[in-house]
Short mmCIF file of C-alpha atoms and ligand atoms in Angstrom, two decimals:
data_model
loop_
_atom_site.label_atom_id
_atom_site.label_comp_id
_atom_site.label_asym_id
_atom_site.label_seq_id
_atom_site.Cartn_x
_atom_site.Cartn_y
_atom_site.Cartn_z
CA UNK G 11 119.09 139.08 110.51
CA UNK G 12 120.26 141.47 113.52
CA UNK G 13 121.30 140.56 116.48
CA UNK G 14 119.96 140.88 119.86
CA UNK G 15 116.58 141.48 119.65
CA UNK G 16 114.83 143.19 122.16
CA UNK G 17 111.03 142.22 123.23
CA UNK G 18 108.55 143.11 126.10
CA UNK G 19 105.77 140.23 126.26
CA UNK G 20 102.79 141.14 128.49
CA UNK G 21 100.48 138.54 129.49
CA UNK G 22 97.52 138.07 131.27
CA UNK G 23 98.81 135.65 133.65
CA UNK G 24 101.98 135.78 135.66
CA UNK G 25 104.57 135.27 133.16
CA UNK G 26 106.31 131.67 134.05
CA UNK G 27 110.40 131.20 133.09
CA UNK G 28 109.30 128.05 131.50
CA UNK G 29 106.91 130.24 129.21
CA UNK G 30 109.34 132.48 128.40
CA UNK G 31 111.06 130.46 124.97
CA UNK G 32 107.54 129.88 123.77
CA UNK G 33 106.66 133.48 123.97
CA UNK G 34 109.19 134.71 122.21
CA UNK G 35 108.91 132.53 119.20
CA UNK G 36 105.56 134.05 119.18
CA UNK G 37 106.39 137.45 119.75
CA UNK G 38 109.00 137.28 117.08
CA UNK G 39 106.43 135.56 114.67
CA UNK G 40 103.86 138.39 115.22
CA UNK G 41 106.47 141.16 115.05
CA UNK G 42 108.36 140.15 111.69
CA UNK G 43 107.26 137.19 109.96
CA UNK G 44 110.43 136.89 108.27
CA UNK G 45 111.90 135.07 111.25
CA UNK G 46 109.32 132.27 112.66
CA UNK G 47 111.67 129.31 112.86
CA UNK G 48 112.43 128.00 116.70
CA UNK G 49 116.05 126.90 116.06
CA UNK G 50 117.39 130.38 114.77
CA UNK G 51 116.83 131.43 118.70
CA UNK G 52 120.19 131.12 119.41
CA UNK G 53 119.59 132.10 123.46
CA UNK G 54 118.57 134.71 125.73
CA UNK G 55 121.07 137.40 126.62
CA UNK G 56 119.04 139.51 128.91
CA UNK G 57 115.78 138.56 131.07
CA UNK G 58 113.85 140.49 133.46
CA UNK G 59 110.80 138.43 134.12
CA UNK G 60 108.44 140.66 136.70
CA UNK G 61 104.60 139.58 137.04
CA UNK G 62 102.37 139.70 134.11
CA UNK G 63 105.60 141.78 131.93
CA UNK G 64 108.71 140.31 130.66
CA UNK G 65 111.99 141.61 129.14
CA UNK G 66 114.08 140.02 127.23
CA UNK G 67 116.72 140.27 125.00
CA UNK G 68 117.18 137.50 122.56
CA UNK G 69 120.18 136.87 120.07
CA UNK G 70 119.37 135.44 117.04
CA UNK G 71 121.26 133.00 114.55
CA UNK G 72 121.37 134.28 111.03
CA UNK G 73 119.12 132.78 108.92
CA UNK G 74 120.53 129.67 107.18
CA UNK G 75 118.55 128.99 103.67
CA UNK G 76 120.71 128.20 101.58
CA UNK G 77 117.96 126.83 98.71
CA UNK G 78 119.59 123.34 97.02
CA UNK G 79 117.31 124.41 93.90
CA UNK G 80 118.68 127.49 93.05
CA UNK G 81 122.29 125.20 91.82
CA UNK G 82 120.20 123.43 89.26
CA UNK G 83 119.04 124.61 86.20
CA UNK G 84 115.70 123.88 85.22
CA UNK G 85 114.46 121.06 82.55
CA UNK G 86 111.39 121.23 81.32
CA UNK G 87 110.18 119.92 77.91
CA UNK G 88 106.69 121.04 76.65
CA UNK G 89 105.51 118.21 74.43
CA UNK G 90 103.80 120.68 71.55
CA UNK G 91 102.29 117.96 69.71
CA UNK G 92 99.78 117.26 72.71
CA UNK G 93 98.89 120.84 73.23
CA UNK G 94 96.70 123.24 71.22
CA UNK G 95 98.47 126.39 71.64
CA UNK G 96 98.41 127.95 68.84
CA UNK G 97 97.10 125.20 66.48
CA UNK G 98 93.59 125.45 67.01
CA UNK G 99 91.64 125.00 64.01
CA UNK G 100 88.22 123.18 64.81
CA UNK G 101 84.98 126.14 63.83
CA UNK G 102 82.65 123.96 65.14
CA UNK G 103 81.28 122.81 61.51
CA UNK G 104 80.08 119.05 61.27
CA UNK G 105 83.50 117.79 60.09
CA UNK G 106 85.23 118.76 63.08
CA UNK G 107 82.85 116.85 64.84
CA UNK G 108 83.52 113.77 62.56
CA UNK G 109 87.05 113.74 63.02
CA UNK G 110 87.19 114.83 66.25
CA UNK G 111 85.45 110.99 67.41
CA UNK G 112 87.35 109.38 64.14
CA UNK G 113 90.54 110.11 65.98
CA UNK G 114 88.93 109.36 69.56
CA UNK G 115 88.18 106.11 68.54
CA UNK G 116 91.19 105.00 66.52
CA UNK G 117 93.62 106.45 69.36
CA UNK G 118 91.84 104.51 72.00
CA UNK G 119 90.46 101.31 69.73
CA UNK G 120 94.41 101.33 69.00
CA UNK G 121 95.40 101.30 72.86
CA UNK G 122 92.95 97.99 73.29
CA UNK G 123 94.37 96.16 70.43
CA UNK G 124 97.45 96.03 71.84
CA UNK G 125 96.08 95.15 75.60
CA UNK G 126 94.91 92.02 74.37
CA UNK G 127 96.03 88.59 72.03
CA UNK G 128 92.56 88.19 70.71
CA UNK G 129 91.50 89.96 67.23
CA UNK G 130 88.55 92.04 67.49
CA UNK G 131 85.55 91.86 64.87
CA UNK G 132 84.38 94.64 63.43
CA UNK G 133 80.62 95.77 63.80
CA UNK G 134 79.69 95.52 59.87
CA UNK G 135 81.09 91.55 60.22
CA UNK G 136 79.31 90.41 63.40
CA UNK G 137 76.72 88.75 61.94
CA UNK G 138 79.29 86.03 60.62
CA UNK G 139 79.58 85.21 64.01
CA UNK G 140 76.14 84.22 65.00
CA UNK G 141 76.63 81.87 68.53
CA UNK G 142 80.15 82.31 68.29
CA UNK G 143 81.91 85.03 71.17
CA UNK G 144 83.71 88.02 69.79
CA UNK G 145 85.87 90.76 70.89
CA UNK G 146 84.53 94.09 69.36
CA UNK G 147 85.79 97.62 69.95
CA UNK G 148 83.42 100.23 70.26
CA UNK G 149 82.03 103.40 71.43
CA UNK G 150 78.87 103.55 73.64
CA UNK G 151 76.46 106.01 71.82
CA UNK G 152 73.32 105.13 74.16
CA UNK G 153 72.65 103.74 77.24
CA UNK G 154 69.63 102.24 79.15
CA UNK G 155 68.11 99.60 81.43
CA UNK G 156 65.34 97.27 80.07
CA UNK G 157 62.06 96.51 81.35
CA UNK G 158 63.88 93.45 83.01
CA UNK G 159 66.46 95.42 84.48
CA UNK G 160 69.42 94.45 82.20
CA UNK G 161 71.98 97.01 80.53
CA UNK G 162 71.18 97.42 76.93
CA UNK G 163 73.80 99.54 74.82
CA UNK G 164 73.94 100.97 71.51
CA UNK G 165 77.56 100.75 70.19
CA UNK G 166 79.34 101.88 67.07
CA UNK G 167 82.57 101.68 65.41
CA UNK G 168 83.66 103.11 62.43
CA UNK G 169 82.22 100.39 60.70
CA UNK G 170 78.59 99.63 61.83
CA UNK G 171 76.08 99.27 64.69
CA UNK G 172 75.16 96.57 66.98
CA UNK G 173 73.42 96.58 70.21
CA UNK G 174 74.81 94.19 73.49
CA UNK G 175 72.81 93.42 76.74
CA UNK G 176 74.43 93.03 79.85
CA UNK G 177 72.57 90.40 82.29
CA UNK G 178 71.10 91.53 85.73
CA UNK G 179 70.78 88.23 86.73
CA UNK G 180 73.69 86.87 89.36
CA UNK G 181 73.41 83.45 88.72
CA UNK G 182 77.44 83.46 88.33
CA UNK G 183 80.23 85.32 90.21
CA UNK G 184 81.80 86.39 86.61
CA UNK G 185 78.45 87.62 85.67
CA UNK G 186 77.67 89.67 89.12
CA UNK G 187 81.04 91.31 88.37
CA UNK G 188 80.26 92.34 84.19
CA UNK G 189 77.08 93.78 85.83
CA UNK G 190 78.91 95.91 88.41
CA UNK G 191 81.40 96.65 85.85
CA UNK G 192 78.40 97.94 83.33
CA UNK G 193 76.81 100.33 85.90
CA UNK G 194 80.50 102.26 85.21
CA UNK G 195 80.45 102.29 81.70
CA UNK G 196 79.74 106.17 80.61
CA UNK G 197 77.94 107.43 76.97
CA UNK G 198 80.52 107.64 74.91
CA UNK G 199 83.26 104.91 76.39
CA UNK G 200 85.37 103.90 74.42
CA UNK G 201 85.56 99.69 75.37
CA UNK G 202 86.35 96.40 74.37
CA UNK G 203 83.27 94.21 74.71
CA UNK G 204 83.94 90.21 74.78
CA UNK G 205 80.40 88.09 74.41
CA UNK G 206 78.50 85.50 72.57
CA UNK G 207 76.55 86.98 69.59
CA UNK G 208 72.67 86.19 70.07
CA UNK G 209 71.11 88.18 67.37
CA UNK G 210 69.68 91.01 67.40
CA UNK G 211 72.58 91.16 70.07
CA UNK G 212 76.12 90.50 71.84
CA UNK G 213 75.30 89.42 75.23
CA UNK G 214 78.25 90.64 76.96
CA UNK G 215 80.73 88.10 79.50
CA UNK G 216 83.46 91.12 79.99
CA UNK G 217 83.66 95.15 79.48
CA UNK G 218 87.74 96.57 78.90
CA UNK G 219 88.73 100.01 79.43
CA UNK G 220 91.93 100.97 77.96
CA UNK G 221 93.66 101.68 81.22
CA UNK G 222 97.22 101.90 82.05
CA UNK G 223 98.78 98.67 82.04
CA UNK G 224 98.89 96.76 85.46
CA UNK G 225 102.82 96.45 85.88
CA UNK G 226 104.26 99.60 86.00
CA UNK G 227 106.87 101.03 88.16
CA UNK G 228 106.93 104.62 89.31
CA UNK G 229 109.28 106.74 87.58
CA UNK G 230 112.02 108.55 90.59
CA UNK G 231 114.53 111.06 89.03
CA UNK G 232 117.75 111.31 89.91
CA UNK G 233 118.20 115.25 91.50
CA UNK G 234 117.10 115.89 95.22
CA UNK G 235 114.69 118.30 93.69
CA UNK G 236 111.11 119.50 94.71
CA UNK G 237 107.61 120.00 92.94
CA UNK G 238 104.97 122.35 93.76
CA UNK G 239 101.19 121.83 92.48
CA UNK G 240 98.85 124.32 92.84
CA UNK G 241 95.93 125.56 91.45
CA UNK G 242 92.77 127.51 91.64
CA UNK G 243 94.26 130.79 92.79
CA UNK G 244 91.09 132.97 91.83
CA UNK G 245 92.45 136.41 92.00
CA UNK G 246 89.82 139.01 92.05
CA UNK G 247 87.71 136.88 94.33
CA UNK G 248 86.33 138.10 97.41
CA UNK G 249 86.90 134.49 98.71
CA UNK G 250 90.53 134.47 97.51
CA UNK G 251 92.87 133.89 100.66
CA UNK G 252 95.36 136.54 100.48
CA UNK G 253 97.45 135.60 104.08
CA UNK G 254 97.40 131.65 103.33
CA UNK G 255 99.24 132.77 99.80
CA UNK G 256 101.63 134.82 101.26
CA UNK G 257 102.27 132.31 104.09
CA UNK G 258 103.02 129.87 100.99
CA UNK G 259 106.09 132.68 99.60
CA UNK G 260 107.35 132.72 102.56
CA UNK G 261 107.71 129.27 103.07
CA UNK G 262 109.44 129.05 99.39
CA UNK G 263 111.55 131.78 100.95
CA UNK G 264 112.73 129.81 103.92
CA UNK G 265 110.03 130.86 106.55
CA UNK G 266 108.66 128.25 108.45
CA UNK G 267 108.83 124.59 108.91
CA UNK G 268 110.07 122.32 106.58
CA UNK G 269 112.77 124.52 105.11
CA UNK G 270 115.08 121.66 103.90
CA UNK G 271 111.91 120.66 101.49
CA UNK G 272 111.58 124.27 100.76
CA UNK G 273 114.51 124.65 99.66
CA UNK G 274 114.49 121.83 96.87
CA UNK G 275 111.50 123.40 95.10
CA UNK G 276 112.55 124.02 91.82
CA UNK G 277 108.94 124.31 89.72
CA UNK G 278 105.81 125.42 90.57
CA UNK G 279 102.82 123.71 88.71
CA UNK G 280 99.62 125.67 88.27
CA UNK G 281 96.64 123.86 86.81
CA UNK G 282 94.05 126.76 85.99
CA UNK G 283 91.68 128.82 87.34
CA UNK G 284 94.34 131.65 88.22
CA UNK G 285 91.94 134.27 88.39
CA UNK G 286 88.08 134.54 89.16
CA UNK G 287 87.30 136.12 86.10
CA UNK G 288 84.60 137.89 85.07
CA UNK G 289 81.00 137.07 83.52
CA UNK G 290 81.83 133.11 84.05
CA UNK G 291 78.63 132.69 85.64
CA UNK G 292 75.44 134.50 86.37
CA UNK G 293 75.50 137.74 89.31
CA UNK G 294 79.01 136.96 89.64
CA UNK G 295 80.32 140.75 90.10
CA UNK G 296 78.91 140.14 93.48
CA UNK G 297 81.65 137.67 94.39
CA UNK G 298 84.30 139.98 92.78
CA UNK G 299 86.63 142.46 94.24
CA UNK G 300 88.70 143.23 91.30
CA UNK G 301 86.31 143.65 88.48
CA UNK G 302 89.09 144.06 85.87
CA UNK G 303 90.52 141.01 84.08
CA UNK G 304 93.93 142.59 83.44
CA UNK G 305 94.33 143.65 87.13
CA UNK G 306 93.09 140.28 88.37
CA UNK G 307 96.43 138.74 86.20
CA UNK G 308 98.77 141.62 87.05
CA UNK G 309 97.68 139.95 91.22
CA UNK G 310 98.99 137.05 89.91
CA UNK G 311 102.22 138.38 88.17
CA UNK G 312 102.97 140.34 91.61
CA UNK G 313 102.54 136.74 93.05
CA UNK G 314 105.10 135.56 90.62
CA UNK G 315 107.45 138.69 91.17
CA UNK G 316 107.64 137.63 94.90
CA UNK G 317 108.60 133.88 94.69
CA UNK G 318 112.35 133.13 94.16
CA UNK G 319 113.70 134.14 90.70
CA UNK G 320 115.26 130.44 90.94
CA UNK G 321 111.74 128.53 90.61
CA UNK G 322 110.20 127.55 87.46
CA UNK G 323 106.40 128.25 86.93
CA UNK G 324 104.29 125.93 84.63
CA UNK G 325 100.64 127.45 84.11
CA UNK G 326 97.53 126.05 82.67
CA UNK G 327 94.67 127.68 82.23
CA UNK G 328 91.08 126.96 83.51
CA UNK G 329 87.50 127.51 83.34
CA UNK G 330 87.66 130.50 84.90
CA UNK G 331 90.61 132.00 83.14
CA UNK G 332 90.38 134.39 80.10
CA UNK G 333 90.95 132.19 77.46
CA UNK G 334 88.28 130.52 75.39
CA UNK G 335 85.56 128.82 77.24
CA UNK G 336 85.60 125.42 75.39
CA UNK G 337 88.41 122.99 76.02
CA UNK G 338 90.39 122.28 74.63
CA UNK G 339 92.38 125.71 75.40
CA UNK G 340 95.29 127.35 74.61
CA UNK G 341 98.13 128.86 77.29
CA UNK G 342 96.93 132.04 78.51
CA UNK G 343 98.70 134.69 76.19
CA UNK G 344 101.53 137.48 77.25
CA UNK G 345 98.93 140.52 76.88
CA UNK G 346 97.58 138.49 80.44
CA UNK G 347 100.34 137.02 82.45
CA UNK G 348 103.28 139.33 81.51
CA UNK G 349 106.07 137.14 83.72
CA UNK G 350 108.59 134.86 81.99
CA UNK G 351 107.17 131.86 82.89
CA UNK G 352 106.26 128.57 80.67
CA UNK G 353 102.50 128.60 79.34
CA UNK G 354 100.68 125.53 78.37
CA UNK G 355 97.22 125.18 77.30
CA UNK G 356 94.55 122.99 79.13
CA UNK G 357 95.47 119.83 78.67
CA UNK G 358 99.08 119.73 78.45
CA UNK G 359 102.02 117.41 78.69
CA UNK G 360 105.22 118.54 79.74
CA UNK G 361 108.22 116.62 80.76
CA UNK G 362 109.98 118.18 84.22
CA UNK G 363 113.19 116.58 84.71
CA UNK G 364 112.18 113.63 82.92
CA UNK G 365 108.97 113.29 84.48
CA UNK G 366 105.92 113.11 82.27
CA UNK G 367 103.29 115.67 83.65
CA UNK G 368 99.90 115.24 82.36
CA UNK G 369 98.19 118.91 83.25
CA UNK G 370 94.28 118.79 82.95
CA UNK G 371 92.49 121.38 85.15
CA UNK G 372 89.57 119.15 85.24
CA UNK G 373 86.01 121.10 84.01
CA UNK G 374 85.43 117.16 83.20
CA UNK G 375 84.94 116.11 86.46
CA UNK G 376 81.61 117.68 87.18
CA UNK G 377 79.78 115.59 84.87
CA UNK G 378 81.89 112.64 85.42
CA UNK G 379 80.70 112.56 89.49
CA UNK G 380 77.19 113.23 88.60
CA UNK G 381 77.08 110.15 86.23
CA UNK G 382 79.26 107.78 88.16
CA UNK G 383 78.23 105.80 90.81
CA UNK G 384 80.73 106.00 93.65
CA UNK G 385 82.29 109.34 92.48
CA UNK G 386 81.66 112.43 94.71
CA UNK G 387 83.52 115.76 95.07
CA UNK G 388 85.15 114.31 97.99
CA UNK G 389 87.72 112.04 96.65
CA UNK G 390 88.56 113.93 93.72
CA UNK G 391 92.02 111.26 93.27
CA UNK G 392 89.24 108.72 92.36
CA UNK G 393 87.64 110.65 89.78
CA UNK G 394 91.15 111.45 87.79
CA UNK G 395 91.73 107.67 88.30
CA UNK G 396 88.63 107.13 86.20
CA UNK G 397 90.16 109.16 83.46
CA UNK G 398 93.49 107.30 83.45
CA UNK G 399 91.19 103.88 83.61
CA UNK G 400 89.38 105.23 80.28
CA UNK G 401 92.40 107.11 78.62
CA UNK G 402 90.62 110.51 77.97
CA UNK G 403 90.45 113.40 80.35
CA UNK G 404 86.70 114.30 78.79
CA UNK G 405 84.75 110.83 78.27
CA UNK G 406 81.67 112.05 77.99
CA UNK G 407 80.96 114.13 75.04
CA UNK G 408 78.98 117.10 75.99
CA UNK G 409 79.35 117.28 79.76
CA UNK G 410 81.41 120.18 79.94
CA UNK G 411 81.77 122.49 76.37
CA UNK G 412 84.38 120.70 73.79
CA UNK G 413 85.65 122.26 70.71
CA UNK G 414 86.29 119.33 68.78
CA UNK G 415 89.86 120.08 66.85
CA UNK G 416 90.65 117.34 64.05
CA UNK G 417 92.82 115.21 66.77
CA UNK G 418 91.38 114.83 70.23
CA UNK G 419 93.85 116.17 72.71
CA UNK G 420 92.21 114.49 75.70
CA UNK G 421 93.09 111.06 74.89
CA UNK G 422 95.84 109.82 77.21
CA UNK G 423 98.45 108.60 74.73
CA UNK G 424 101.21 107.35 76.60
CA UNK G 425 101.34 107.03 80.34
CA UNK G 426 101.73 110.29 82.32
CA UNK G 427 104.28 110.05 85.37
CA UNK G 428 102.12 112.35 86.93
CA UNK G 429 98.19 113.84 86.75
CA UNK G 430 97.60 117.00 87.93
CA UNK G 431 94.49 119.03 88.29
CA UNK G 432 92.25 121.31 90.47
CA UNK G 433 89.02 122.68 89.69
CA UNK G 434 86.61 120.83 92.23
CA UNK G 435 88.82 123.02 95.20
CA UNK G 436 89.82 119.79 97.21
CA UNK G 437 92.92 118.20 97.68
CA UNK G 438 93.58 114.49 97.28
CA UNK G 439 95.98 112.44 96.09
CA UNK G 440 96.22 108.63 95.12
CA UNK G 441 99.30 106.48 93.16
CA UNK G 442 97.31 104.14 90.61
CA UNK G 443 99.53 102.18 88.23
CA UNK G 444 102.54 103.99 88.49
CA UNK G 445 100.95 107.69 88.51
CA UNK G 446 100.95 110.09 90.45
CA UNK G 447 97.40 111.51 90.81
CA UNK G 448 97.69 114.97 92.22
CA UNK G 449 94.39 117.24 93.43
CA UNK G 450 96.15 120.44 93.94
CA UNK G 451 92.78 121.80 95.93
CA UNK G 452 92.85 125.79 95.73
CA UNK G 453 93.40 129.03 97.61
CA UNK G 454 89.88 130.54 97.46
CA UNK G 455 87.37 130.13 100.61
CA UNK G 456 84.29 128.09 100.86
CA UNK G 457 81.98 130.38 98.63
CA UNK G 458 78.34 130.61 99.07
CA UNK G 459 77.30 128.16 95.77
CA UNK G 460 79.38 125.80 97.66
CA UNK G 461 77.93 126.16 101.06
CA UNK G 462 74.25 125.18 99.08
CA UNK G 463 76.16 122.33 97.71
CA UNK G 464 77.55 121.01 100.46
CA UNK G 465 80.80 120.84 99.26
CA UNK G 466 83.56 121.61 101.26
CA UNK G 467 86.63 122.72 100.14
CA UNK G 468 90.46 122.00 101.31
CA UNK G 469 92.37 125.79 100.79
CA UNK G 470 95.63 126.49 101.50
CA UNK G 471 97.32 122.98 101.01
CA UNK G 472 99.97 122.60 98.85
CA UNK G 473 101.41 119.20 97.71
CA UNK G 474 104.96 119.37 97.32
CA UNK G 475 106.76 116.20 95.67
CA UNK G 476 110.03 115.08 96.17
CA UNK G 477 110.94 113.26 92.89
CA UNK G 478 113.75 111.59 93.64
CA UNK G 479 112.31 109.55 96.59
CA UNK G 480 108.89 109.20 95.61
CA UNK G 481 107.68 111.39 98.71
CA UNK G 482 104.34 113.37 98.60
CA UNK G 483 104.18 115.87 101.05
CA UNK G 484 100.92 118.31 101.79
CA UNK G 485 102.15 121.82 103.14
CA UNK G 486 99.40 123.30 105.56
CA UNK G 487 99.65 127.00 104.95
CA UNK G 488 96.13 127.76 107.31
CA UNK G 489 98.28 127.15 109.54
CA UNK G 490 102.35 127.99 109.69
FE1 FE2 D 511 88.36 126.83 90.57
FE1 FE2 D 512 87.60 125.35 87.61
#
C-alpha cells in the first residue's frame, strides 16, 4: 500500500478537526476498498482544514494480513460410501421403491435397538401379547384423529400390520406428554412405540425417535483454523447480491473487520443452490438475468478464481442447481463448475479436519414446516434439529421428489459434528446434542414469491466457525 495519501473531503457542514479521522476512513473506504481498516491510518502528515473543504495528507501502514490458513494444508475426507456420486442406480421401478424403505427401516429400526434394554416384538407376533405392553418398531404409514379426538396410526414393519391409538384424554401428566409427543409424529416415522396391546390395538404410553444420544460432547479440533458456510448463491438471479459477495472476498482477503478470523479460514462450505437455474419453476426467465446455465456457473467459477488460492471449497448441489431434480443428487459435474474444488452430491458427509460434516441443502424442509406444528421458516435450526431427532434428512416420503436408490442415503448413520444446509434463505444456528446445526441463509434478495409468502430472508450473513474453540461467529457483509 503507498504511502502518503492525499485526500480533499468536502462537506456540507463546516468541517470540525475532531471529524477529520472519521472522514478519512470514509474517504479512503469510498476511494479504494482495498484499504477500509481504521488501524492501518498510521497519522496525518499534512492538514489544511478551511470551512466546508479539507486537505489532508495521510500516511498509511502497510497492510498486515498475513493469513494463519495459508501454513496449513488442507484435510478433508469425502466419506464415498454416504454419497451417490456416481453410484446412482435406482430407475424408479417398484423394487427400488421396496428396498429403498427395506433399508430405511432396518438402518433406523437398528439405531432404536440399541437406544434401549428392552426387546422389541415384531408386528406378525403381537397378538401373543394380548394385555401385556410391548416395545414394537415401526414405520407410520397413515395417520388420523378419531371421532373422539385420539391419534390412531397405521404402522408396519417388515413383518406385519397393527394399528395403535394414542389417548386425548389428560387424565395423567405421562399421558398429556405421549399426546403432545404424537401431534409430532410425521407419515412415515420411523419410531419405537411402547404400550399395552388391547386388540384390535396397542394403546400407546411412549413414542421414541432415534435421535442422537443425550450425552455427547462437542467435537473441538486441534488447529486455530476457520470454517465458512454458505449457500444459496443463485447466480443468474436478478435478486442475486453482487456487492454483499464481493464485500465477503474481500473480507477473506483481509478487508475489513475481523481480519484475525479472516485469516484462519481455511474451507469454504457451500450447500446448494449455486446458481438460479433455469426452468425450475414456472415464468421464471422473468427473475433471470443470465439465461444461460453454463454462464450462470462460469459467475460462480470467477467467484472461486477471486478467493485466496489457499482456501478449500466444498460444494453441494441444490434444487436449483443443474443436476437431477430428485434427491438424492450427485456433485455437480466438471462440464459445470470447471475450478479445482471438492464436489459432493446432496447429501454428503465429509470429514474437515476431523470434523464430521453432514451437508444436506434441505428441499426437505418445506414439507417438514408445513406438517409440523411449531416449525416455521423462521427458525430454520429447529427444523434441521427435527431431522437429527428422527435420523433422516427426508422423513416424509413424497414431500419433496426422492429417487429411491437401493440404500437410503438420508438416514443419519452416525452422528454428524456438524449439519449444514440452506435452501429456506435464513440464517440460524442452534448446538443440539453435540452438533452443530448451521443455516447458512443465502446471498439472493427478498424475491417477489417471498414477499407473498411473507417470508423474510437473512442475505449476506456468513457463519464462520472457529473449530478449535467451539466459536460461531455470523459475518454481516450488508454491512462492512
Ligand atoms: Fe435457494
Ligand atoms: Fe433451495
Amino acid at each position: 500500500m503507498e504511502k502518503g495519501i492525499r485526500l480533499t473531503i468536502e462537506a456540507e457542514e463546516e468541517i470540525k478537526k475532531s471529524d477529520v479521522q472519521e472522514e478519512i476512513i470514509q474517504e479512503l473506504i469510498n476511494l479504494n476498498k482495498l484499504f477500509i481498516c481504521k488501524e492501518d491510518v498510521e497519522g496525518i502528515l499534512h492538514k489544511k482544514t478551511t470551512g466546508t473543504s479539507a486537505q489532508i495528507q495521510v500516511e498509511v501502514r502497510q497492510a498486515t494480513f498475513l493469513p494463519i490458513a495459508k501454513e496449513h494444508a488442507a484435510d478433508i475426507n469425502v466419506m464415498h460410501t454416504r454419497d451417490v456420486t456416481g453410484k446412482s442406480r435406482g430407475r424408479g421401478e417398484l423394487e427400488d421403491f421396496v428396498s429403498y424403505f427395506r433399508n430405511r427401516y432396518e438402518k433406523l429400526a437398528r439405531l432404536l435397538r440399541s437406544n434401549s434394554k428392552f426387546a422389541s416384538a415384531d408386528l406378525k407376533d403381537i397378538k401373543r401379547y394380548v394385555n401385556e405392553k410391548v416395545r414394537v418398531i415401526v414405520t407410520i404409514s397413515d395417520k388420523r384423529e378419531t371421532q373422539k379426538g385420539n391419534t390412531l396410526f397405521e404402522l408396519e414393519d417388515l413383518t406385519g400390520t397393527f394399528k395403535a391409538v394414542v389417548s386425548s384424554n389428560k387424565f395423567s401428566k405421562e399421558k398429556e406428554q405421549v399426546f403432545e409427543k404424537s401431534k409430532e409424529v410425521l407419515l412415515d416415522d420411523v419410531v419405537a412405540i411402547s404400550g399395552r396391546v388391547l386388540e384390535p390395538y396397542i394403546i400407546v404410553d411412549d413414542i421414541e425417535w432415534p435421535d442422537l444420544p443425550v450425552l455427547r460432547e462437542r467435537k473441538l479440533i486441534e488447529e486455530d483454523l476457520a470454517i465458512a458456510y454458505i449457500s444459496d448463491l443463485h447466480f443468474g438471479s436478478r435478486y442475486f447480491l453482487d456487492h454483499y459477495l464481493e464485500s465477503f472476498i474481500d473480507w477473506l482477503h483481509g478487508r475489513g473487520e475481523e481480519r484475525e478470523l479472516a485469516s484462519k479460514v481455511k474451507y469454504i462450505v457451500v450447500a446448494g443452490d449455486i446458481v438460479d437455474g433455469i426452468g425450475v419453476y414456472p415464468n421464471q426467465e422473468k427473475e433471470l438475468v443470465v439465461k444461460d446455465i453454463y454462464k450462470q456457473y462460469q459467475m460462480f467459477d470467477d467467484f472461486l478464481e477471486r478467493i485466496p488460492d489457499y482456501i478449500s471449497v466444498i460444494m453441494a448441489p441444490g434444487n436449483h442447481d443443474a443436476v437431477r431434480r430428485g434427491e438424492p443428487m450427485p456433485a455437480i459435474p466438471k462440464d459445470l463448475v470447471k475450478s479445482e474444488i471438492v464436489r459432493v452430491g446432496n447429501p454428503s458427509c465429509v470429514a474437515i479436519e476431523g470434523l464430521k460434516h453432514l451437508i444436506y441443502h434441505g428441499t426437505s424442509m418445506d414439507s417438514l414446516i408445513a406438517a409440523l406444528p411449531n416449525a416455521s421458516y423462521n427458525h430454520p435450526e429447529k427444523v434441521m434439529v427435527e431431522y437429527l431427532k428422527r435420523r433422516h434428512l427426508s422423513p416424509i416420503y413424497g414431500g419433496n421428489l426422492i429417487i429411491p436408490e437401493k440404500v437410503d442415503y438420508f438416514v443419519i448413520e452416525d452422528e454428524p459434528d456438524v449439519l449444514h444446509s440452506g435452501h429456506v434463505h435464513k440464517n440460524g444456528y442452534a448446538l443440539y446434542r453435540g452438533t452443530l446445526v448451521i443455516n447458512s441463509g443465502t446471498f439472493q434478495d427478498r424475491t417477489e414469491y417471498q414477499i407473498k409468502q411473507g417470508h423474510v430472508p437473512t442475505p449476506g450473513v456468513v457463519p464462520v466457525y472457529e473449530a478449535k474453540y467451539g466459536r460461531l461467529k455470523s459475518i454481516d457483509f450488508k454491512i462492512s
